[in-house]
Amino acid sequence: LVPLFSFLIQKGRCRRCASSISHQYPLVEFGTGLMFTLIVLHLLPVVMFSQALFIFLTILFTFIFCLLMVISVYDFRHKIIPDKLVYVFIFTAFLALFINFSGDYFISLPSPMRLVAGPLFALPFALLWMIGKGRFMGLGDAKLILGLAWMFPPYQTLAILTLSFWIGSVVSLALMFFSKKKMGM
C-alpha cells in the first residue's frame, strides 16, 4: 500500500476495474511526503533546544502544510478557495505569530510590524478583487495572503508572492499553449 509504487506498478490504473487514475494523486502524495521530510529536516536543530518544541513545531508545520496542500489542490481543480479551510489557515497562522521558534519558552509577543504585515499584504489583493468584481482575482487569494504574511517575515512573504506569480504565469502559459481545448483568461 505504498501509493507511488502502486501507481507505477499498476501503470496508473485501478487494479480492480482497470480505469485510469489521475496523475494528481501520485503528485500530491510525492509532494506531501517530500514536504514532511523537509519540515523535519529543517526543524532538526530545534531538538537541541527542546524535544517538546521540536514535536510541537513539527505537528504545527505539517498541519499548516496539509491545509495549504488541500487548499492548493482544491483551488487548482475548482478555481475557488473554500472559506472554512482558509479561515482555519488564517487562525493557525495568527497563533503561530506568538510562538517563539528558538529558546526555552514557547510564547512571545510578535512585533507590531509582524501583526500589521498580514493586512498590509492582503489589502492590495482585496482591492484588486473589489475593483475587478472578482474577475481578476478571487477574495480567497487575499485571505490566503493574509495567513501567509503572518506565517513568514515580510521579505519572505514578498519572495513567496513573487515566486507564486512567476510559477502561476509559467503554468498558465504552458496550459494555454499545450492544451487541446481553447483556454481563456
Short mmCIF file of N, CA and C in Angstrom, two decimals:
data_model
loop_
_atom_site.label_atom_id
_atom_site.label_comp_id
_atom_site.label_asym_id
_atom_site.label_seq_id
_atom_site.Cartn_x
_atom_site.Cartn_y
_atom_site.Cartn_z
N LEU A 1 0.80 -1.20 0.00
CA LEU A 1 0.00 0.00 0.00
C LEU A 1 0.85 1.26 0.00
N VAL A 2 1.87 1.28 -0.82
CA VAL A 2 2.68 2.48 -1.00
C VAL A 2 2.17 3.14 -2.26
N PRO A 3 1.45 4.28 -2.12
CA PRO A 3 0.72 4.86 -3.27
C PRO A 3 1.59 5.11 -4.51
N LEU A 4 2.77 5.64 -4.34
CA LEU A 4 3.60 5.95 -5.52
C LEU A 4 4.01 4.68 -6.26
N PHE A 5 4.46 3.68 -5.50
CA PHE A 5 4.88 2.43 -6.13
C PHE A 5 3.69 1.70 -6.74
N SER A 6 2.56 1.72 -6.05
CA SER A 6 1.34 1.08 -6.59
C SER A 6 0.94 1.73 -7.91
N PHE A 7 1.02 3.05 -7.95
CA PHE A 7 0.67 3.78 -9.18
C PHE A 7 1.59 3.36 -10.32
N LEU A 8 2.88 3.28 -10.04
CA LEU A 8 3.85 2.92 -11.08
C LEU A 8 3.71 1.46 -11.51
N ILE A 9 3.59 0.56 -10.54
CA ILE A 9 3.48 -0.87 -10.84
C ILE A 9 2.22 -1.17 -11.64
N GLN A 10 1.13 -0.50 -11.29
CA GLN A 10 -0.14 -0.75 -11.97
C GLN A 10 -0.34 0.17 -13.17
N LYS A 11 0.71 0.90 -13.52
CA LYS A 11 0.71 1.78 -14.70
C LYS A 11 -0.44 2.78 -14.69
N GLY A 12 -0.73 3.34 -13.52
CA GLY A 12 -1.74 4.38 -13.40
C GLY A 12 -3.17 3.90 -13.58
N ARG A 13 -3.40 2.62 -13.32
CA ARG A 13 -4.74 2.06 -13.47
C ARG A 13 -5.19 1.37 -12.19
N CYS A 14 -6.48 1.36 -11.98
CA CYS A 14 -7.06 0.68 -10.83
C CYS A 14 -6.88 -0.83 -11.00
N ARG A 15 -6.49 -1.51 -9.94
CA ARG A 15 -6.24 -2.95 -10.01
C ARG A 15 -7.54 -3.72 -10.26
N ARG A 16 -8.65 -3.25 -9.70
CA ARG A 16 -9.91 -3.99 -9.82
C ARG A 16 -10.63 -3.73 -11.14
N CYS A 17 -10.81 -2.45 -11.49
CA CYS A 17 -11.63 -2.14 -12.67
C CYS A 17 -10.80 -1.67 -13.87
N ALA A 18 -9.49 -1.47 -13.68
CA ALA A 18 -8.56 -1.06 -14.73
C ALA A 18 -8.82 0.34 -15.28
N SER A 19 -9.63 1.14 -14.57
CA SER A 19 -9.84 2.51 -15.03
C SER A 19 -8.61 3.35 -14.69
N SER A 20 -8.42 4.40 -15.45
CA SER A 20 -7.25 5.26 -15.30
C SER A 20 -7.34 6.08 -14.01
N ILE A 21 -6.20 6.22 -13.34
CA ILE A 21 -6.11 7.02 -12.12
C ILE A 21 -5.41 8.33 -12.48
N SER A 22 -5.96 9.43 -12.01
CA SER A 22 -5.40 10.74 -12.30
C SER A 22 -3.97 10.86 -11.80
N HIS A 23 -3.14 11.56 -12.56
CA HIS A 23 -1.75 11.79 -12.15
C HIS A 23 -1.65 12.74 -10.96
N GLN A 24 -2.77 13.38 -10.63
CA GLN A 24 -2.80 14.28 -9.48
C GLN A 24 -2.46 13.53 -8.19
N TYR A 25 -2.96 12.31 -8.05
CA TYR A 25 -2.79 11.57 -6.80
C TYR A 25 -1.32 11.27 -6.49
N PRO A 26 -0.55 10.70 -7.40
CA PRO A 26 0.85 10.46 -7.05
C PRO A 26 1.64 11.77 -6.88
N LEU A 27 1.26 12.81 -7.63
CA LEU A 27 1.95 14.09 -7.46
C LEU A 27 1.72 14.67 -6.07
N VAL A 28 0.47 14.60 -5.60
CA VAL A 28 0.15 15.10 -4.27
C VAL A 28 0.83 14.23 -3.21
N GLU A 29 0.80 12.91 -3.39
CA GLU A 29 1.46 12.00 -2.45
C GLU A 29 2.96 12.29 -2.37
N PHE A 30 3.60 12.43 -3.52
CA PHE A 30 5.04 12.70 -3.54
C PHE A 30 5.35 14.06 -2.91
N GLY A 31 4.59 15.09 -3.30
CA GLY A 31 4.81 16.43 -2.76
C GLY A 31 4.62 16.49 -1.26
N THR A 32 3.59 15.81 -0.77
CA THR A 32 3.32 15.80 0.67
C THR A 32 4.43 15.07 1.42
N GLY A 33 4.83 13.92 0.92
CA GLY A 33 5.92 13.17 1.57
C GLY A 33 7.22 13.97 1.57
N LEU A 34 7.51 14.62 0.46
CA LEU A 34 8.73 15.44 0.37
C LEU A 34 8.68 16.59 1.36
N MET A 35 7.54 17.27 1.44
CA MET A 35 7.43 18.40 2.36
C MET A 35 7.50 17.96 3.82
N PHE A 36 6.91 16.83 4.16
CA PHE A 36 7.02 16.32 5.53
C PHE A 36 8.48 16.06 5.88
N THR A 37 9.20 15.47 4.95
CA THR A 37 10.63 15.21 5.17
C THR A 37 11.40 16.51 5.33
N LEU A 38 11.15 17.48 4.46
CA LEU A 38 11.85 18.76 4.54
C LEU A 38 11.51 19.52 5.83
N ILE A 39 10.27 19.42 6.30
CA ILE A 39 9.88 20.07 7.55
C ILE A 39 10.70 19.49 8.71
N VAL A 40 10.78 18.16 8.78
CA VAL A 40 11.53 17.53 9.87
C VAL A 40 13.01 17.88 9.77
N LEU A 41 13.57 17.84 8.58
CA LEU A 41 14.99 18.19 8.42
C LEU A 41 15.26 19.64 8.79
N HIS A 42 14.35 20.52 8.42
CA HIS A 42 14.51 21.94 8.74
C HIS A 42 14.44 22.19 10.25
N LEU A 43 13.58 21.45 10.93
CA LEU A 43 13.38 21.65 12.36
C LEU A 43 14.33 20.82 13.23
N LEU A 44 15.14 19.97 12.64
CA LEU A 44 16.04 19.12 13.40
C LEU A 44 16.93 19.87 14.38
N PRO A 45 17.47 21.04 14.02
CA PRO A 45 18.29 21.77 15.01
C PRO A 45 17.52 22.18 16.27
N VAL A 46 16.20 22.26 16.20
CA VAL A 46 15.40 22.66 17.36
C VAL A 46 15.47 21.60 18.47
N VAL A 47 15.76 20.34 18.10
CA VAL A 47 15.85 19.26 19.08
C VAL A 47 16.89 19.60 20.15
N MET A 48 17.95 20.32 19.75
CA MET A 48 18.99 20.69 20.73
C MET A 48 18.43 21.59 21.82
N PHE A 49 17.45 22.43 21.48
CA PHE A 49 16.84 23.31 22.48
C PHE A 49 15.82 22.56 23.32
N SER A 50 14.91 21.89 22.61
CA SER A 50 13.80 21.26 23.32
C SER A 50 13.12 20.23 22.42
N GLN A 51 13.01 19.01 22.93
CA GLN A 51 12.31 17.97 22.17
C GLN A 51 10.81 18.30 22.07
N ALA A 52 10.27 18.86 23.14
CA ALA A 52 8.85 19.21 23.13
C ALA A 52 8.56 20.27 22.07
N LEU A 53 9.44 21.28 21.97
CA LEU A 53 9.27 22.32 20.96
C LEU A 53 9.39 21.72 19.56
N PHE A 54 10.34 20.80 19.36
CA PHE A 54 10.52 20.13 18.07
C PHE A 54 9.24 19.39 17.67
N ILE A 55 8.68 18.62 18.60
CA ILE A 55 7.45 17.87 18.32
C ILE A 55 6.30 18.82 18.03
N PHE A 56 6.16 19.86 18.85
CA PHE A 56 5.09 20.83 18.65
C PHE A 56 5.20 21.52 17.29
N LEU A 57 6.41 21.99 16.94
CA LEU A 57 6.59 22.68 15.66
C LEU A 57 6.41 21.75 14.48
N THR A 58 6.84 20.51 14.61
CA THR A 58 6.65 19.54 13.54
C THR A 58 5.16 19.30 13.30
N ILE A 59 4.40 19.14 14.36
CA ILE A 59 2.94 18.95 14.22
C ILE A 59 2.30 20.20 13.63
N LEU A 60 2.70 21.37 14.14
CA LEU A 60 2.14 22.63 13.64
C LEU A 60 2.41 22.81 12.15
N PHE A 61 3.67 22.65 11.74
CA PHE A 61 4.00 22.89 10.34
C PHE A 61 3.45 21.82 9.40
N THR A 62 3.37 20.57 9.85
CA THR A 62 2.74 19.57 8.98
C THR A 62 1.25 19.83 8.85
N PHE A 63 0.62 20.30 9.94
CA PHE A 63 -0.80 20.67 9.87
C PHE A 63 -1.00 21.83 8.88
N ILE A 64 -0.17 22.86 9.00
CA ILE A 64 -0.26 24.01 8.11
C ILE A 64 -0.01 23.59 6.66
N PHE A 65 1.01 22.75 6.46
CA PHE A 65 1.29 22.31 5.10
C PHE A 65 0.13 21.50 4.54
N CYS A 66 -0.47 20.63 5.35
CA CYS A 66 -1.62 19.85 4.87
C CYS A 66 -2.76 20.78 4.46
N LEU A 67 -3.01 21.80 5.28
CA LEU A 67 -4.04 22.79 4.92
C LEU A 67 -3.72 23.44 3.58
N LEU A 68 -2.48 23.87 3.42
CA LEU A 68 -2.09 24.55 2.17
C LEU A 68 -2.14 23.60 0.98
N MET A 69 -1.83 22.33 1.18
CA MET A 69 -1.89 21.35 0.09
C MET A 69 -3.35 21.15 -0.33
N VAL A 70 -4.25 20.99 0.64
CA VAL A 70 -5.67 20.81 0.32
C VAL A 70 -6.21 22.06 -0.38
N ILE A 71 -5.85 23.23 0.14
CA ILE A 71 -6.29 24.49 -0.48
C ILE A 71 -5.78 24.57 -1.91
N SER A 72 -4.52 24.23 -2.13
CA SER A 72 -3.92 24.32 -3.48
C SER A 72 -4.61 23.38 -4.46
N VAL A 73 -4.79 22.13 -4.06
CA VAL A 73 -5.41 21.16 -4.96
C VAL A 73 -6.87 21.54 -5.24
N TYR A 74 -7.58 21.95 -4.20
CA TYR A 74 -8.98 22.36 -4.38
C TYR A 74 -9.07 23.58 -5.30
N ASP A 75 -8.19 24.55 -5.08
CA ASP A 75 -8.17 25.76 -5.92
C ASP A 75 -7.82 25.41 -7.36
N PHE A 76 -6.88 24.51 -7.56
CA PHE A 76 -6.48 24.12 -8.91
C PHE A 76 -7.64 23.44 -9.64
N ARG A 77 -8.37 22.59 -8.93
CA ARG A 77 -9.46 21.84 -9.57
C ARG A 77 -10.74 22.66 -9.73
N HIS A 78 -11.06 23.49 -8.74
CA HIS A 78 -12.37 24.17 -8.74
C HIS A 78 -12.29 25.69 -8.90
N LYS A 79 -11.08 26.23 -8.91
CA LYS A 79 -10.86 27.69 -9.06
C LYS A 79 -11.51 28.51 -7.95
N ILE A 80 -11.52 27.94 -6.76
CA ILE A 80 -12.05 28.63 -5.59
C ILE A 80 -11.34 28.10 -4.35
N ILE A 81 -11.16 28.97 -3.37
CA ILE A 81 -10.56 28.56 -2.10
C ILE A 81 -11.67 28.53 -1.06
N PRO A 82 -11.95 27.36 -0.50
CA PRO A 82 -13.04 27.25 0.48
C PRO A 82 -12.76 28.09 1.73
N ASP A 83 -13.77 28.85 2.14
CA ASP A 83 -13.63 29.73 3.31
C ASP A 83 -13.24 28.95 4.57
N LYS A 84 -13.86 27.81 4.80
CA LYS A 84 -13.57 27.04 6.02
C LYS A 84 -12.09 26.71 6.12
N LEU A 85 -11.50 26.29 5.01
CA LEU A 85 -10.08 25.93 5.03
C LEU A 85 -9.19 27.16 5.22
N VAL A 86 -9.48 28.23 4.49
CA VAL A 86 -8.63 29.41 4.56
C VAL A 86 -8.76 30.09 5.92
N TYR A 87 -9.94 30.03 6.54
CA TYR A 87 -10.10 30.63 7.87
C TYR A 87 -9.32 29.84 8.93
N VAL A 88 -9.31 28.52 8.80
CA VAL A 88 -8.50 27.71 9.71
C VAL A 88 -7.02 28.05 9.52
N PHE A 89 -6.61 28.23 8.26
CA PHE A 89 -5.21 28.61 7.99
C PHE A 89 -4.89 29.97 8.58
N ILE A 90 -5.77 30.95 8.39
CA ILE A 90 -5.53 32.30 8.93
C ILE A 90 -5.42 32.24 10.45
N PHE A 91 -6.33 31.52 11.09
CA PHE A 91 -6.32 31.41 12.55
C PHE A 91 -5.02 30.75 13.03
N THR A 92 -4.62 29.67 12.36
CA THR A 92 -3.39 28.97 12.74
C THR A 92 -2.17 29.85 12.52
N ALA A 93 -2.14 30.58 11.40
CA ALA A 93 -1.02 31.48 11.12
C ALA A 93 -0.95 32.60 12.15
N PHE A 94 -2.11 33.11 12.56
CA PHE A 94 -2.13 34.16 13.58
C PHE A 94 -1.59 33.63 14.91
N LEU A 95 -2.00 32.43 15.29
CA LEU A 95 -1.47 31.83 16.52
C LEU A 95 0.04 31.59 16.42
N ALA A 96 0.50 31.22 15.23
CA ALA A 96 1.94 30.96 15.04
C ALA A 96 2.77 32.23 15.23
N LEU A 97 2.14 33.39 15.06
CA LEU A 97 2.85 34.65 15.32
C LEU A 97 3.39 34.72 16.75
N PHE A 98 2.71 34.07 17.66
CA PHE A 98 3.03 34.17 19.08
C PHE A 98 3.97 33.06 19.56
N ILE A 99 4.43 32.22 18.64
CA ILE A 99 5.31 31.12 19.01
C ILE A 99 6.76 31.57 18.89
N ASN A 100 7.51 31.29 19.92
CA ASN A 100 8.94 31.58 19.92
C ASN A 100 9.65 30.36 19.33
N PHE A 101 10.28 30.52 18.19
CA PHE A 101 10.88 29.39 17.49
C PHE A 101 12.27 29.03 17.99
N SER A 102 12.84 29.83 18.84
CA SER A 102 14.16 29.50 19.39
C SER A 102 14.18 29.93 20.85
N GLY A 103 14.62 29.06 21.67
CA GLY A 103 14.67 29.39 23.08
C GLY A 103 13.93 28.37 23.91
N ASP A 104 13.87 28.60 25.21
CA ASP A 104 13.29 27.63 26.13
C ASP A 104 11.79 27.80 26.33
N TYR A 105 11.25 28.94 25.98
CA TYR A 105 9.83 29.16 26.21
C TYR A 105 9.11 29.22 24.86
N PHE A 106 7.82 28.86 24.88
CA PHE A 106 7.05 28.71 23.65
C PHE A 106 6.45 30.01 23.14
N ILE A 107 6.06 30.89 24.06
CA ILE A 107 5.23 32.03 23.66
C ILE A 107 6.02 33.33 23.76
N SER A 108 5.84 34.18 22.75
CA SER A 108 6.43 35.52 22.77
C SER A 108 5.50 36.46 22.01
N LEU A 109 5.62 37.72 22.27
CA LEU A 109 4.80 38.70 21.57
C LEU A 109 5.44 39.07 20.24
N PRO A 110 4.66 39.06 19.16
CA PRO A 110 5.23 39.46 17.87
C PRO A 110 5.43 40.97 17.81
N SER A 111 6.28 41.39 16.90
CA SER A 111 6.49 42.82 16.72
C SER A 111 5.24 43.42 16.07
N PRO A 112 5.01 44.72 16.29
CA PRO A 112 3.85 45.36 15.63
C PRO A 112 3.90 45.22 14.11
N MET A 113 5.10 45.24 13.53
CA MET A 113 5.23 45.10 12.07
C MET A 113 4.72 43.74 11.61
N ARG A 114 5.02 42.68 12.37
CA ARG A 114 4.54 41.35 12.00
C ARG A 114 3.01 41.27 12.10
N LEU A 115 2.44 41.96 13.07
CA LEU A 115 0.98 41.95 13.23
C LEU A 115 0.28 42.64 12.07
N VAL A 116 0.83 43.78 11.62
CA VAL A 116 0.16 44.52 10.54
C VAL A 116 0.59 44.04 9.15
N ALA A 117 1.63 43.20 9.09
CA ALA A 117 2.10 42.71 7.78
C ALA A 117 1.01 41.93 7.05
N GLY A 118 0.26 41.12 7.78
CA GLY A 118 -0.80 40.34 7.15
C GLY A 118 -1.82 41.21 6.44
N PRO A 119 -2.46 42.14 7.17
CA PRO A 119 -3.43 43.01 6.50
C PRO A 119 -2.79 43.88 5.41
N LEU A 120 -1.55 44.33 5.61
CA LEU A 120 -0.91 45.18 4.60
C LEU A 120 -0.66 44.43 3.29
N PHE A 121 -0.24 43.19 3.40
CA PHE A 121 -0.01 42.40 2.18
C PHE A 121 -1.33 41.99 1.53
N ALA A 122 -2.36 41.73 2.33
CA ALA A 122 -3.64 41.27 1.79
C ALA A 122 -4.45 42.41 1.16
N LEU A 123 -4.25 43.62 1.65
CA LEU A 123 -5.05 44.76 1.19
C LEU A 123 -5.02 44.98 -0.33
N PRO A 124 -3.84 45.01 -0.98
CA PRO A 124 -3.86 45.22 -2.44
C PRO A 124 -4.65 44.16 -3.19
N PHE A 125 -4.60 42.91 -2.71
CA PHE A 125 -5.32 41.83 -3.38
C PHE A 125 -6.82 41.94 -3.13
N ALA A 126 -7.19 42.39 -1.93
CA ALA A 126 -8.61 42.62 -1.64
C ALA A 126 -9.14 43.76 -2.50
N LEU A 127 -8.33 44.81 -2.66
CA LEU A 127 -8.73 45.94 -3.52
C LEU A 127 -8.84 45.51 -4.97
N LEU A 128 -7.92 44.66 -5.42
CA LEU A 128 -7.97 44.13 -6.78
C LEU A 128 -9.25 43.32 -6.99
N TRP A 129 -9.62 42.55 -5.99
CA TRP A 129 -10.87 41.79 -6.06
C TRP A 129 -12.07 42.74 -6.11
N MET A 130 -12.04 43.77 -5.28
CA MET A 130 -13.17 44.70 -5.21
C MET A 130 -13.29 45.51 -6.51
N ILE A 131 -12.19 46.02 -7.02
CA ILE A 131 -12.22 46.82 -8.25
C ILE A 131 -12.64 45.97 -9.45
N GLY A 132 -12.09 44.76 -9.53
CA GLY A 132 -12.41 43.88 -10.66
C GLY A 132 -13.67 43.07 -10.47
N LYS A 133 -14.34 43.23 -9.32
CA LYS A 133 -15.57 42.49 -9.03
C LYS A 133 -15.37 40.98 -9.18
N GLY A 134 -14.18 40.52 -8.78
CA GLY A 134 -13.88 39.09 -8.80
C GLY A 134 -13.38 38.54 -10.12
N ARG A 135 -13.25 39.39 -11.15
CA ARG A 135 -12.79 38.90 -12.45
C ARG A 135 -11.28 38.68 -12.48
N PHE A 136 -10.51 39.53 -11.82
CA PHE A 136 -9.05 39.44 -11.87
C PHE A 136 -8.52 38.40 -10.90
N MET A 137 -9.08 38.40 -9.72
CA MET A 137 -8.59 37.52 -8.66
C MET A 137 -9.71 37.37 -7.64
N GLY A 138 -9.78 36.20 -7.03
CA GLY A 138 -10.82 35.98 -6.03
C GLY A 138 -10.42 36.53 -4.67
N LEU A 139 -11.40 36.71 -3.82
CA LEU A 139 -11.14 37.20 -2.47
C LEU A 139 -10.40 36.15 -1.63
N GLY A 140 -10.55 34.88 -2.01
CA GLY A 140 -9.83 33.81 -1.32
C GLY A 140 -8.32 34.00 -1.38
N ASP A 141 -7.83 34.57 -2.48
CA ASP A 141 -6.39 34.83 -2.60
C ASP A 141 -5.93 35.86 -1.58
N ALA A 142 -6.73 36.90 -1.36
CA ALA A 142 -6.38 37.92 -0.36
C ALA A 142 -6.38 37.30 1.04
N LYS A 143 -7.34 36.43 1.31
CA LYS A 143 -7.39 35.76 2.61
C LYS A 143 -6.18 34.85 2.80
N LEU A 144 -5.82 34.14 1.75
CA LEU A 144 -4.66 33.26 1.82
C LEU A 144 -3.39 34.07 2.08
N ILE A 145 -3.26 35.20 1.42
CA ILE A 145 -2.08 36.06 1.61
C ILE A 145 -2.03 36.63 3.02
N LEU A 146 -3.18 36.90 3.60
CA LEU A 146 -3.22 37.34 5.00
C LEU A 146 -2.53 36.32 5.90
N GLY A 147 -2.88 35.05 5.73
CA GLY A 147 -2.26 33.99 6.53
C GLY A 147 -0.79 33.82 6.22
N LEU A 148 -0.43 33.87 4.94
CA LEU A 148 0.98 33.72 4.56
C LEU A 148 1.84 34.83 5.15
N ALA A 149 1.31 36.04 5.14
CA ALA A 149 2.08 37.18 5.66
C ALA A 149 2.23 37.09 7.17
N TRP A 150 1.36 36.39 7.84
CA TRP A 150 1.53 36.17 9.28
C TRP A 150 2.45 34.99 9.55
N MET A 151 2.57 34.08 8.58
CA MET A 151 3.45 32.93 8.76
C MET A 151 4.92 33.27 8.56
N PHE A 152 5.18 34.20 7.65
CA PHE A 152 6.55 34.49 7.25
C PHE A 152 6.89 35.96 7.45
N PRO A 153 8.17 36.27 7.64
CA PRO A 153 8.58 37.68 7.72
C PRO A 153 8.26 38.39 6.39
N PRO A 154 8.15 39.72 6.42
CA PRO A 154 7.76 40.46 5.21
C PRO A 154 8.63 40.18 3.97
N TYR A 155 9.95 40.10 4.14
CA TYR A 155 10.79 39.86 2.96
C TYR A 155 10.54 38.47 2.38
N GLN A 156 10.24 37.47 3.22
CA GLN A 156 9.93 36.15 2.71
C GLN A 156 8.54 36.12 2.06
N THR A 157 7.61 36.86 2.63
CA THR A 157 6.27 36.95 2.03
C THR A 157 6.36 37.55 0.64
N LEU A 158 7.17 38.58 0.49
CA LEU A 158 7.37 39.20 -0.83
C LEU A 158 7.97 38.20 -1.81
N ALA A 159 8.94 37.42 -1.35
CA ALA A 159 9.55 36.40 -2.21
C ALA A 159 8.52 35.32 -2.58
N ILE A 160 7.69 34.92 -1.62
CA ILE A 160 6.65 33.92 -1.88
C ILE A 160 5.66 34.43 -2.93
N LEU A 161 5.24 35.68 -2.79
CA LEU A 161 4.29 36.25 -3.76
C LEU A 161 4.92 36.35 -5.15
N THR A 162 6.17 36.78 -5.20
CA THR A 162 6.86 36.90 -6.49
C THR A 162 6.98 35.53 -7.16
N LEU A 163 7.44 34.54 -6.40
CA LEU A 163 7.56 33.19 -6.95
C LEU A 163 6.21 32.63 -7.37
N SER A 164 5.18 32.92 -6.58
CA SER A 164 3.84 32.43 -6.91
C SER A 164 3.36 32.98 -8.24
N PHE A 165 3.58 34.26 -8.45
CA PHE A 165 3.18 34.86 -9.73
C PHE A 165 3.99 34.30 -10.89
N TRP A 166 5.28 34.13 -10.70
CA TRP A 166 6.11 33.56 -11.77
C TRP A 166 5.70 32.13 -12.10
N ILE A 167 5.55 31.31 -11.07
CA ILE A 167 5.16 29.91 -11.30
C ILE A 167 3.77 29.85 -11.92
N GLY A 168 2.84 30.66 -11.40
CA GLY A 168 1.50 30.70 -11.96
C GLY A 168 1.49 31.12 -13.42
N SER A 169 2.34 32.07 -13.76
CA SER A 169 2.43 32.52 -15.16
C SER A 169 2.97 31.42 -16.06
N VAL A 170 4.02 30.76 -15.63
CA VAL A 170 4.62 29.69 -16.43
C VAL A 170 3.62 28.54 -16.63
N VAL A 171 2.96 28.13 -15.55
CA VAL A 171 1.98 27.04 -15.64
C VAL A 171 0.81 27.46 -16.52
N SER A 172 0.30 28.68 -16.36
CA SER A 172 -0.82 29.15 -17.17
C SER A 172 -0.45 29.21 -18.65
N LEU A 173 0.72 29.75 -18.94
CA LEU A 173 1.16 29.81 -20.34
C LEU A 173 1.33 28.41 -20.93
N ALA A 174 1.88 27.50 -20.15
CA ALA A 174 2.05 26.13 -20.63
C ALA A 174 0.70 25.48 -20.89
N LEU A 175 -0.24 25.68 -19.98
CA LEU A 175 -1.57 25.11 -20.17
C LEU A 175 -2.26 25.71 -21.40
N MET A 176 -2.11 27.02 -21.58
CA MET A 176 -2.73 27.68 -22.74
C MET A 176 -2.07 27.22 -24.04
N PHE A 177 -0.77 27.02 -24.01
CA PHE A 177 -0.02 26.67 -25.22
C PHE A 177 -0.21 25.20 -25.61
N PHE A 178 -0.19 24.32 -24.59
CA PHE A 178 -0.21 22.89 -24.88
C PHE A 178 -1.58 22.25 -24.75
N SER A 179 -2.59 22.97 -24.30
CA SER A 179 -3.92 22.42 -24.11
C SER A 179 -4.60 22.20 -25.45
N LYS A 180 -5.31 21.11 -25.57
CA LYS A 180 -6.03 20.80 -26.81
C LYS A 180 -7.27 21.66 -26.97
N LYS A 181 -7.89 22.02 -25.83
CA LYS A 181 -9.08 22.87 -25.92
C LYS A 181 -8.67 24.32 -25.68
N LYS A 182 -9.41 25.21 -26.30
CA LYS A 182 -9.10 26.63 -26.20
C LYS A 182 -9.34 27.11 -24.78
N MET A 183 -8.37 27.82 -24.23
CA MET A 183 -8.47 28.33 -22.86
C MET A 183 -8.48 29.84 -22.90
N GLY A 184 -9.33 30.40 -22.08
CA GLY A 184 -9.39 31.85 -21.94
C GLY A 184 -8.61 32.29 -20.72
N MET A 185 -8.87 33.50 -20.25
CA MET A 185 -8.20 34.01 -19.07
C MET A 185 -8.48 33.13 -17.88
#
